[in-house]
Amino acid sequence: MSNNDILIWGAGAIGGTVGAFLVRAGYDVTFVDIVPDHVAAIRDPKRGLRITGPVDRFSVTAPAVTPDQVQGKWPRIFLAVKSQDTVAASRALKPFLAEDGYVLSLQNGLCEASIAAEVGAARTVGAFVNFGADWIEPGEILFGNRAAVVVGELDGKITPRLQTLHDDLRHFEPDAIITDDIASYLWGKLGYGSLLIAQAVGQLGIADCLAREELLPLWREIAGEVMTVAAAERVTPQGFNGFSPDAFTAGASEADARASVAAMVAFNRPNAKTHSGIWRDLAIRKRRTEVDMMLGAVVAAGARHGIGCPKLSGLIAMIHEIEDGKRPMTDDNLLALMRA
């Protein structure tokens, strides 16, 4: 650990939680965020960044600035902004990244390629995170549950910097792992995430929504489209936290899918984070979601292979209708999508 060790660009649910644990472990961490009140709270000794929820409760004080206030060079920048902001954030942080440094993507979707296009593939490291956290208010983040954390180089090599990063992240998630195939986890999360995004169009929480027996055919179609495109991309998605990619492939049985959905329900049922991040964006924060960068990327990849994704496209359209105030958030939306 050294001065200017880690710059966390985006101190929301993901970046704020990971960063707080690293600060508590003694790392030199500086936070960057676009919300001035959040920045002020993090650096205020009387307030600080508070982690709440069932996993852990503590607060830390750390340097924090808005993007226009960043100075210096950083060997490691952890990018944790919404995926639709990846390109703009990558361009903004590039002047502050050391020549031999790297950007770690702590994001949803397939953001690594966009980061690499801005800072270079050799200065980009991939990550897959599935833990549950919500930004509650300036200075407070709810850490709802532990879940998979995986890091990997884009070229699959197990490098010294990757091993160091893995050791560091274990201060946050003791069971974090290294992979030589980060794409397999990112596509696995797209499959899992497609079902969580579907939850966002209604009101029931993740566990209760997935447990709706009448929607099993829809779950098979939605996740199945992701798996079909992944296969065309020559990626073998990894399973995690109850989600089994093989259960949603074309040759899988209904019983296979039902078993995986039941495992996902069991994993999500006890979690303090009851609704997906996209649901919070729609219902609580009233802002645009990451759906285009996540499911839209799958649909676009499918189009390149001549593969249609009608259910994913329909779900994306529903999300946009809700964003635009043209569709209410009701559990009947999923029945309509299934019948479409």
mmCIF file of C-alpha atoms in Angstrom:
data_model
loop_
_atom_site.group_PDB
_atom_site.id
_atom_site.type_symbol
_atom_site.label_atom_id
_atom_site.label_comp_id
_atom_site.label_asym_id
_atom_site.label_seq_id
_atom_site.Cartn_x
_atom_site.Cartn_y
_atom_site.Cartn_z
ATOM 1 C CA MET A 1 0.000 0.000 0.000
ATOM 2 C CA SER A 2 1.297 3.463 -0.893
ATOM 3 C CA ASN A 3 0.111 7.008 -1.330
ATOM 4 C CA ASN A 4 -2.400 7.434 -4.135
ATOM 5 C CA ASP A 5 -2.940 3.682 -4.173
ATOM 6 C CA ILE A 6 -6.607 3.321 -5.125
ATOM 7 C CA LEU A 7 -8.997 5.809 -6.692
ATOM 8 C CA ILE A 8 -12.612 4.630 -6.657
ATOM 9 C CA TRP A 9 -14.529 6.366 -9.436
ATOM 10 C CA GLY A 10 -18.174 6.070 -8.418
ATOM 11 C CA ALA A 11 -18.826 5.781 -4.670
ATOM 12 C CA GLY A 12 -22.319 4.331 -4.905
ATOM 13 C CA ALA A 13 -23.571 0.918 -3.863
ATOM 14 C CA ILE A 14 -20.700 -1.096 -5.359
ATOM 15 C CA GLY A 15 -17.744 1.298 -5.233
ATOM 16 C CA GLY A 16 -18.712 2.706 -1.861
ATOM 17 C CA THR A 17 -19.052 -0.711 -0.239
ATOM 18 C CA VAL A 18 -15.805 -2.154 -1.590
ATOM 19 C CA GLY A 19 -13.952 1.070 -0.862
ATOM 20 C CA ALA A 20 -15.180 1.304 2.717
ATOM 21 C CA PHE A 21 -13.879 -2.170 3.505
ATOM 22 C CA LEU A 22 -10.485 -1.316 2.001
ATOM 23 C CA VAL A 23 -10.284 1.924 3.979
ATOM 24 C CA ARG A 24 -11.059 -0.008 7.158
ATOM 25 C CA ALA A 25 -8.301 -2.481 6.255
ATOM 26 C CA GLY A 26 -5.793 0.368 6.094
ATOM 27 C CA TYR A 27 -5.592 1.068 2.367
ATOM 28 C CA ASP A 28 -5.127 4.551 0.972
ATOM 29 C CA VAL A 29 -8.407 5.061 -0.871
ATOM 30 C CA THR A 30 -9.799 8.217 -2.438
ATOM 31 C CA PHE A 31 -13.411 8.344 -3.631
ATOM 32 C CA VAL A 32 -14.776 10.215 -6.642
ATOM 33 C CA ASP A 33 -18.506 10.814 -7.021
ATOM 34 C CA ILE A 34 -20.793 13.222 -8.854
ATOM 35 C CA VAL A 35 -23.079 13.810 -5.833
ATOM 36 C CA PRO A 36 -21.555 16.687 -3.821
ATOM 37 C CA ASP A 37 -23.476 15.842 -0.633
ATOM 38 C CA HIS A 38 -22.207 12.254 -0.767
ATOM 39 C CA VAL A 39 -18.630 13.455 -1.275
ATOM 40 C CA ALA A 40 -18.964 15.866 1.648
ATOM 41 C CA ALA A 41 -20.313 13.139 3.916
ATOM 42 C CA ILE A 42 -17.488 10.695 3.106
ATOM 43 C CA ARG A 43 -14.768 13.174 4.039
ATOM 44 C CA ASP A 44 -16.557 14.645 7.085
ATOM 45 C CA PRO A 45 -15.002 13.204 10.291
ATOM 46 C CA LYS A 46 -18.339 13.648 12.066
ATOM 47 C CA ARG A 47 -20.261 11.680 9.427
ATOM 48 C CA GLY A 48 -18.141 9.551 7.128
ATOM 49 C CA LEU A 49 -19.274 6.749 4.835
ATOM 50 C CA ARG A 50 -21.606 4.454 6.775
ATOM 51 C CA ILE A 51 -22.072 0.811 5.834
ATOM 52 C CA THR A 52 -25.316 -0.552 7.267
ATOM 53 C CA GLY A 53 -27.275 -3.784 6.964
ATOM 54 C CA PRO A 54 -26.974 -7.365 8.198
ATOM 55 C CA VAL A 55 -23.489 -8.153 6.863
ATOM 56 C CA ASP A 56 -21.563 -5.481 8.764
ATOM 57 C CA ARG A 57 -21.992 -2.041 10.294
ATOM 58 C CA PHE A 58 -19.222 0.526 10.446
ATOM 59 C CA SER A 59 -18.190 3.929 9.166
ATOM 60 C CA VAL A 60 -14.996 5.312 7.652
ATOM 61 C CA THR A 61 -13.753 8.758 6.745
ATOM 62 C CA ALA A 62 -11.686 9.110 3.580
ATOM 63 C CA PRO A 63 -10.611 11.671 0.977
ATOM 64 C CA ALA A 64 -13.449 12.282 -1.478
ATOM 65 C CA VAL A 65 -13.828 14.652 -4.417
ATOM 66 C CA THR A 66 -16.077 15.373 -7.372
ATOM 67 C CA PRO A 67 -14.664 14.543 -10.843
ATOM 68 C CA ASP A 68 -13.582 18.136 -11.499
ATOM 69 C CA GLN A 69 -11.453 18.108 -8.333
ATOM 70 C CA VAL A 70 -9.313 15.020 -9.059
ATOM 71 C CA GLN A 71 -5.559 15.578 -9.132
ATOM 72 C CA GLY A 72 -2.463 13.395 -9.452
ATOM 73 C CA LYS A 73 -1.756 9.972 -10.918
ATOM 74 C CA TRP A 74 -3.133 6.675 -9.653
ATOM 75 C CA PRO A 75 -1.824 3.150 -10.184
ATOM 76 C CA ARG A 76 -5.278 1.652 -9.680
ATOM 77 C CA ILE A 77 -8.670 3.096 -10.497
ATOM 78 C CA PHE A 78 -11.733 1.046 -9.589
ATOM 79 C CA LEU A 79 -14.551 2.094 -11.920
ATOM 80 C CA ALA A 80 -17.996 1.628 -10.387
ATOM 81 C CA VAL A 81 -20.351 3.897 -12.316
ATOM 82 C CA LYS A 82 -23.553 2.883 -14.053
ATOM 83 C CA SER A 83 -22.678 1.014 -17.233
ATOM 84 C CA GLN A 84 -24.219 3.645 -19.508
ATOM 85 C CA ASP A 85 -21.699 6.135 -18.092
ATOM 86 C CA THR A 86 -18.662 3.913 -18.755
ATOM 87 C CA VAL A 87 -17.277 5.691 -21.823
ATOM 88 C CA ALA A 88 -17.631 9.182 -20.359
ATOM 89 C CA ALA A 89 -16.117 8.105 -17.043
ATOM 90 C CA SER A 90 -13.241 6.278 -18.751
ATOM 91 C CA ARG A 91 -12.374 9.411 -20.712
ATOM 92 C CA ALA A 92 -12.602 11.550 -17.578
ATOM 93 C CA LEU A 93 -10.337 9.311 -15.495
ATOM 94 C CA LYS A 94 -7.726 8.620 -18.185
ATOM 95 C CA PRO A 95 -5.539 11.670 -17.372
ATOM 96 C CA PHE A 96 -5.223 10.443 -13.786
ATOM 97 C CA LEU A 97 -4.249 6.846 -14.569
ATOM 98 C CA ALA A 98 -0.551 6.057 -14.253
ATOM 99 C CA GLU A 99 1.128 4.745 -17.393
ATOM 100 C CA ASP A 100 1.729 1.382 -15.722
ATOM 101 C CA GLY A 101 -1.598 1.452 -13.868
ATOM 102 C CA TYR A 102 -4.930 -0.180 -14.599
ATOM 103 C CA VAL A 103 -8.683 0.334 -14.399
ATOM 104 C CA LEU A 104 -10.750 -2.356 -12.680
ATOM 105 C CA SER A 105 -14.364 -2.587 -13.867
ATOM 106 C CA LEU A 106 -16.710 -3.143 -10.912
ATOM 107 C CA GLN A 107 -19.816 -2.852 -13.072
ATOM 108 C CA ASN A 108 -22.746 -4.632 -14.640
ATOM 109 C CA GLY A 109 -22.656 -5.664 -18.268
ATOM 110 C CA LEU A 110 -19.771 -6.012 -20.712
ATOM 111 C CA CYS A 111 -17.996 -2.776 -19.844
ATOM 112 C CA GLU A 112 -14.411 -3.993 -20.121
ATOM 113 C CA ALA A 113 -14.301 -3.521 -23.907
ATOM 114 C CA SER A 114 -15.475 0.093 -23.593
ATOM 115 C CA ILE A 115 -12.862 0.819 -20.923
ATOM 116 C CA ALA A 116 -10.121 -0.850 -22.972
ATOM 117 C CA ALA A 117 -11.045 1.273 -25.994
ATOM 118 C CA GLU A 118 -10.290 4.385 -23.934
ATOM 119 C CA VAL A 119 -7.293 3.425 -21.769
ATOM 120 C CA GLY A 120 -5.953 0.333 -23.563
ATOM 121 C CA ALA A 121 -6.564 -3.375 -23.055
ATOM 122 C CA ALA A 122 -3.286 -3.779 -21.148
ATOM 123 C CA ARG A 123 -4.533 -1.230 -18.608
ATOM 124 C CA THR A 124 -7.927 -2.864 -18.093
ATOM 125 C CA VAL A 125 -8.847 -5.618 -15.623
ATOM 126 C CA GLY A 126 -12.211 -7.362 -15.490
ATOM 127 C CA ALA A 127 -14.337 -8.244 -12.493
ATOM 128 C CA PHE A 128 -17.608 -9.939 -11.714
ATOM 129 C CA VAL A 129 -19.484 -8.968 -8.543
ATOM 130 C CA ASN A 130 -22.877 -10.153 -7.392
ATOM 131 C CA PHE A 131 -23.173 -8.893 -3.815
ATOM 132 C CA GLY A 132 -26.232 -6.875 -2.888
ATOM 133 C CA ALA A 133 -25.948 -3.217 -1.901
ATOM 134 C CA ASP A 134 -28.072 -0.082 -2.194
ATOM 135 C CA TRP A 135 -27.185 3.615 -1.989
ATOM 136 C CA ILE A 136 -29.629 4.881 0.642
ATOM 137 C CA GLU A 137 -28.674 8.533 1.066
ATOM 138 C CA PRO A 138 -25.527 10.688 1.067
ATOM 139 C CA GLY A 139 -23.025 8.918 3.299
ATOM 140 C CA GLU A 140 -25.016 5.682 3.735
ATOM 141 C CA ILE A 141 -24.932 2.392 1.822
ATOM 142 C CA LEU A 142 -26.873 -0.740 2.732
ATOM 143 C CA PHE A 143 -24.747 -3.877 2.341
ATOM 144 C CA GLY A 144 -27.480 -6.488 1.947
ATOM 145 C CA ASN A 145 -25.669 -9.773 1.343
ATOM 146 C CA ARG A 146 -22.397 -11.373 0.394
ATOM 147 C CA ALA A 147 -22.095 -13.086 -2.978
ATOM 148 C CA ALA A 148 -19.605 -14.046 -5.669
ATOM 149 C CA VAL A 149 -16.616 -11.791 -6.426
ATOM 150 C CA VAL A 150 -14.269 -12.780 -9.284
ATOM 151 C CA VAL A 151 -11.370 -10.943 -10.966
ATOM 152 C CA GLY A 152 -9.531 -11.758 -14.175
ATOM 153 C CA GLU A 153 -7.233 -10.323 -16.817
ATOM 154 C CA LEU A 154 -8.816 -9.783 -20.227
ATOM 155 C CA ASP A 155 -6.269 -12.093 -21.869
ATOM 156 C CA GLY A 156 -6.733 -14.823 -19.251
ATOM 157 C CA LYS A 157 -3.226 -14.577 -17.820
ATOM 158 C CA ILE A 158 -2.648 -14.936 -14.074
ATOM 159 C CA THR A 159 -0.411 -11.931 -13.492
ATOM 160 C CA PRO A 160 1.287 -10.590 -10.357
ATOM 161 C CA ARG A 161 -0.982 -7.538 -10.386
ATOM 162 C CA LEU A 162 -4.029 -9.799 -10.535
ATOM 163 C CA GLN A 163 -2.798 -11.850 -7.590
ATOM 164 C CA THR A 164 -2.167 -8.669 -5.602
ATOM 165 C CA LEU A 165 -5.632 -7.369 -6.481
ATOM 166 C CA HIS A 166 -7.163 -10.669 -5.401
ATOM 167 C CA ASP A 167 -5.376 -10.497 -2.047
ATOM 168 C CA ASP A 168 -6.588 -6.933 -1.581
ATOM 169 C CA LEU A 169 -10.222 -7.687 -2.440
ATOM 170 C CA ARG A 170 -10.288 -10.523 0.070
ATOM 171 C CA HIS A 171 -10.441 -7.814 2.733
ATOM 172 C CA PHE A 172 -13.913 -7.204 1.309
ATOM 173 C CA GLU A 173 -14.940 -10.705 0.211
ATOM 174 C CA PRO A 174 -12.860 -13.507 1.787
ATOM 175 C CA ASP A 175 -14.117 -15.984 -0.825
ATOM 176 C CA ALA A 176 -13.151 -13.854 -3.845
ATOM 177 C CA ILE A 177 -11.520 -15.883 -6.613
ATOM 178 C CA ILE A 178 -9.270 -15.438 -9.656
ATOM 179 C CA THR A 179 -10.327 -16.678 -13.084
ATOM 180 C CA ASP A 180 -8.567 -17.175 -16.410
ATOM 181 C CA ASP A 181 -11.908 -16.656 -18.214
ATOM 182 C CA ILE A 182 -13.612 -13.516 -16.919
ATOM 183 C CA ALA A 183 -15.971 -13.458 -19.939
ATOM 184 C CA SER A 184 -17.584 -16.684 -18.732
ATOM 185 C CA TYR A 185 -18.595 -14.980 -15.481
ATOM 186 C CA LEU A 186 -19.718 -11.767 -17.146
ATOM 187 C CA TRP A 187 -22.010 -13.710 -19.489
ATOM 188 C CA GLY A 188 -23.222 -15.831 -16.587
ATOM 189 C CA LYS A 189 -24.209 -12.629 -14.835
ATOM 190 C CA LEU A 190 -26.032 -11.424 -17.936
ATOM 191 C CA GLY A 191 -28.134 -14.592 -17.773
ATOM 192 C CA TYR A 192 -28.790 -14.169 -14.064
ATOM 193 C CA GLY A 193 -29.242 -10.442 -14.512
ATOM 194 C CA SER A 194 -31.851 -10.882 -17.234
ATOM 195 C CA LEU A 195 -34.163 -12.403 -14.613
ATOM 196 C CA LEU A 196 -33.430 -9.650 -12.083
ATOM 197 C CA ILE A 197 -34.172 -7.033 -14.730
ATOM 198 C CA ALA A 198 -37.499 -8.770 -15.376
ATOM 199 C CA GLN A 199 -38.294 -8.404 -11.675
ATOM 200 C CA ALA A 200 -37.880 -4.645 -12.063
ATOM 201 C CA VAL A 201 -41.066 -4.164 -14.115
ATOM 202 C CA GLY A 202 -43.311 -5.192 -11.185
ATOM 203 C CA GLN A 203 -43.511 -4.762 -7.427
ATOM 204 C CA LEU A 204 -42.682 -8.157 -5.933
ATOM 205 C CA GLY A 205 -39.152 -8.610 -4.634
ATOM 206 C CA ILE A 206 -36.580 -10.834 -6.326
ATOM 207 C CA ALA A 207 -37.364 -14.034 -4.429
ATOM 208 C CA ASP A 208 -41.147 -13.682 -4.637
ATOM 209 C CA CYS A 209 -41.018 -12.746 -8.319
ATOM 210 C CA LEU A 210 -38.786 -15.673 -9.301
ATOM 211 C CA ALA A 211 -40.988 -18.020 -7.267
ATOM 212 C CA ARG A 212 -44.051 -17.324 -9.455
ATOM 213 C CA GLU A 213 -44.595 -20.759 -10.945
ATOM 214 C CA GLU A 214 -46.671 -19.414 -13.827
ATOM 215 C CA LEU A 215 -43.639 -17.442 -15.036
ATOM 216 C CA LEU A 216 -41.257 -20.399 -15.365
ATOM 217 C CA PRO A 217 -41.749 -20.490 -19.165
ATOM 218 C CA LEU A 218 -40.788 -16.822 -19.305
ATOM 219 C CA TRP A 219 -37.655 -17.367 -17.194
ATOM 220 C CA ARG A 220 -36.620 -20.146 -19.563
ATOM 221 C CA GLU A 221 -37.132 -17.932 -22.603
ATOM 222 C CA ILE A 222 -35.396 -14.828 -21.222
ATOM 223 C CA ALA A 223 -32.309 -16.533 -19.811
ATOM 224 C CA GLY A 224 -32.367 -18.975 -22.722
ATOM 225 C CA GLU A 225 -31.898 -16.152 -25.221
ATOM 226 C CA VAL A 226 -28.821 -14.979 -23.288
ATOM 227 C CA MET A 227 -27.384 -18.502 -23.282
ATOM 228 C CA THR A 228 -27.988 -18.916 -27.020
ATOM 229 C CA VAL A 229 -26.137 -15.700 -27.817
ATOM 230 C CA ALA A 230 -23.320 -16.605 -25.425
ATOM 231 C CA ALA A 231 -22.834 -19.886 -27.282
ATOM 232 C CA ALA A 232 -22.649 -17.994 -30.577
ATOM 233 C CA GLU A 233 -20.016 -15.772 -28.993
ATOM 234 C CA ARG A 234 -18.101 -18.930 -28.038
ATOM 235 C CA VAL A 235 -18.459 -18.230 -24.342
ATOM 236 C CA THR A 236 -19.424 -20.877 -21.782
ATOM 237 C CA PRO A 237 -21.187 -18.941 -18.994
ATOM 238 C CA GLN A 238 -20.367 -19.769 -15.390
ATOM 239 C CA GLY A 239 -23.035 -20.428 -12.804
ATOM 240 C CA PHE A 240 -23.157 -18.855 -9.344
ATOM 241 C CA ASN A 241 -25.473 -18.180 -6.403
ATOM 242 C CA GLY A 242 -28.142 -20.608 -7.628
ATOM 243 C CA PHE A 243 -28.072 -19.700 -11.311
ATOM 244 C CA SER A 244 -27.149 -22.667 -13.509
ATOM 245 C CA PRO A 245 -26.532 -21.614 -17.141
ATOM 246 C CA ASP A 246 -26.952 -25.174 -18.413
ATOM 247 C CA ALA A 247 -30.510 -25.209 -17.060
ATOM 248 C CA PHE A 248 -31.517 -22.532 -19.565
ATOM 249 C CA THR A 249 -29.946 -23.898 -22.731
ATOM 250 C CA ALA A 250 -32.078 -25.211 -25.578
ATOM 251 C CA GLY A 251 -31.657 -28.842 -24.569
ATOM 252 C CA ALA A 252 -32.387 -28.361 -20.861
ATOM 253 C CA SER A 253 -35.545 -29.753 -19.312
ATOM 254 C CA GLU A 254 -38.242 -27.854 -17.489
ATOM 255 C CA ALA A 255 -37.163 -29.647 -14.313
ATOM 256 C CA ASP A 256 -33.605 -28.328 -14.741
ATOM 257 C CA ALA A 257 -34.840 -24.765 -15.036
ATOM 258 C CA ARG A 258 -37.217 -25.170 -12.108
ATOM 259 C CA ALA A 259 -34.384 -26.458 -9.916
ATOM 260 C CA SER A 260 -32.135 -23.521 -10.798
ATOM 261 C CA VAL A 261 -34.902 -20.983 -10.203
ATOM 262 C CA ALA A 262 -35.624 -22.618 -6.829
ATOM 263 C CA ALA A 263 -31.936 -22.319 -5.931
ATOM 264 C CA MET A 264 -31.955 -18.638 -6.899
ATOM 265 C CA VAL A 265 -35.051 -18.085 -4.766
ATOM 266 C CA ALA A 266 -33.334 -19.781 -1.825
ATOM 267 C CA PHE A 267 -30.235 -17.631 -2.268
ATOM 268 C CA ASN A 268 -32.188 -14.372 -2.498
ATOM 269 C CA ARG A 269 -34.888 -15.065 0.088
ATOM 270 C CA PRO A 270 -32.871 -14.111 3.217
ATOM 271 C CA ASN A 271 -31.159 -11.079 1.685
ATOM 272 C CA ALA A 272 -31.746 -7.587 3.025
ATOM 273 C CA LYS A 273 -31.563 -6.315 -0.550
ATOM 274 C CA THR A 274 -34.981 -7.478 -1.729
ATOM 275 C CA HIS A 275 -35.241 -5.743 -5.113
ATOM 276 C CA SER A 276 -32.865 -5.362 -8.040
ATOM 277 C CA GLY A 277 -30.825 -2.243 -8.660
ATOM 278 C CA ILE A 278 -32.803 -1.542 -11.803
ATOM 279 C CA TRP A 279 -36.029 -1.722 -9.792
ATOM 280 C CA ARG A 280 -34.591 0.915 -7.433
ATOM 281 C CA ASP A 281 -33.624 3.087 -10.390
ATOM 282 C CA LEU A 282 -37.203 2.958 -11.657
ATOM 283 C CA ALA A 283 -39.209 3.005 -8.427
ATOM 284 C CA ILE A 284 -37.049 5.010 -6.014
ATOM 285 C CA ARG A 285 -34.443 7.065 -7.835
ATOM 286 C CA LYS A 286 -36.535 7.765 -10.950
ATOM 287 C CA ARG A 287 -33.629 7.602 -13.390
ATOM 288 C CA ARG A 288 -32.557 5.814 -16.538
ATOM 289 C CA THR A 289 -31.430 2.230 -16.098
ATOM 290 C CA GLU A 290 -28.544 0.100 -17.359
ATOM 291 C CA VAL A 291 -30.804 -2.108 -19.460
ATOM 292 C CA ASP A 292 -29.361 -1.068 -22.841
ATOM 293 C CA MET A 293 -25.779 -1.733 -21.757
ATOM 294 C CA MET A 294 -26.768 -5.099 -20.300
ATOM 295 C CA LEU A 295 -29.573 -6.752 -22.260
ATOM 296 C CA GLY A 296 -29.181 -4.398 -25.208
ATOM 297 C CA ALA A 297 -25.619 -5.665 -25.605
ATOM 298 C CA VAL A 298 -26.932 -9.243 -25.753
ATOM 299 C CA VAL A 299 -29.538 -8.346 -28.379
ATOM 300 C CA ALA A 300 -26.886 -6.556 -30.450
ATOM 301 C CA ALA A 301 -24.532 -9.534 -30.228
ATOM 302 C CA GLY A 302 -27.388 -11.824 -31.243
ATOM 303 C CA ALA A 303 -28.094 -9.656 -34.285
ATOM 304 C CA ARG A 304 -24.482 -10.011 -35.392
ATOM 305 C CA HIS A 305 -25.010 -13.774 -35.445
ATOM 306 C CA GLY A 306 -28.471 -13.618 -37.003
ATOM 307 C CA ILE A 307 -30.098 -14.636 -33.687
ATOM 308 C CA GLY A 308 -33.336 -12.951 -32.665
ATOM 309 C CA CYS A 309 -34.026 -12.152 -29.009
ATOM 310 C CA PRO A 310 -37.743 -11.326 -28.895
ATOM 311 C CA LYS A 311 -38.243 -11.683 -25.138
ATOM 312 C CA LEU A 312 -35.166 -9.646 -24.255
ATOM 313 C CA SER A 313 -36.205 -6.993 -26.781
ATOM 314 C CA GLY A 314 -39.696 -6.930 -25.310
ATOM 315 C CA LEU A 315 -38.320 -6.584 -21.792
ATOM 316 C CA ILE A 316 -36.045 -3.723 -22.853
ATOM 317 C CA ALA A 317 -39.027 -1.957 -24.424
ATOM 318 C CA MET A 318 -41.043 -2.384 -21.214
ATOM 319 C CA ILE A 319 -38.251 -0.900 -19.117
ATOM 320 C CA HIS A 320 -38.072 2.125 -21.414
ATOM 321 C CA GLU A 321 -41.840 2.590 -21.244
ATOM 322 C CA ILE A 322 -41.603 2.668 -17.452
ATOM 323 C CA GLU A 323 -38.686 5.103 -17.618
ATOM 324 C CA ASP A 324 -40.758 7.369 -19.864
ATOM 325 C CA GLY A 325 -43.824 7.220 -17.600
ATOM 326 C CA LYS A 326 -45.848 5.333 -20.213
ATOM 327 C CA ARG A 327 -46.267 2.066 -18.292
ATOM 328 C CA PRO A 328 -47.011 1.437 -14.606
ATOM 329 C CA MET A 329 -44.820 -0.918 -12.581
ATOM 330 C CA THR A 330 -47.152 -3.854 -12.048
ATOM 331 C CA ASP A 331 -46.630 -7.594 -11.661
ATOM 332 C CA ASP A 332 -49.009 -8.130 -14.576
ATOM 333 C CA ASN A 333 -46.325 -6.761 -16.902
ATOM 334 C CA LEU A 334 -44.512 -10.094 -16.815
ATOM 335 C CA LEU A 335 -47.645 -12.003 -17.777
ATOM 336 C CA ALA A 336 -48.033 -9.643 -20.739
ATOM 337 C CA LEU A 337 -44.413 -10.221 -21.738
ATOM 338 C CA MET A 338 -44.827 -13.972 -21.502
ATOM 339 C CA ARG A 339 -47.908 -13.924 -23.737
ATOM 340 C CA ALA A 340 -46.449 -11.512 -26.291
#
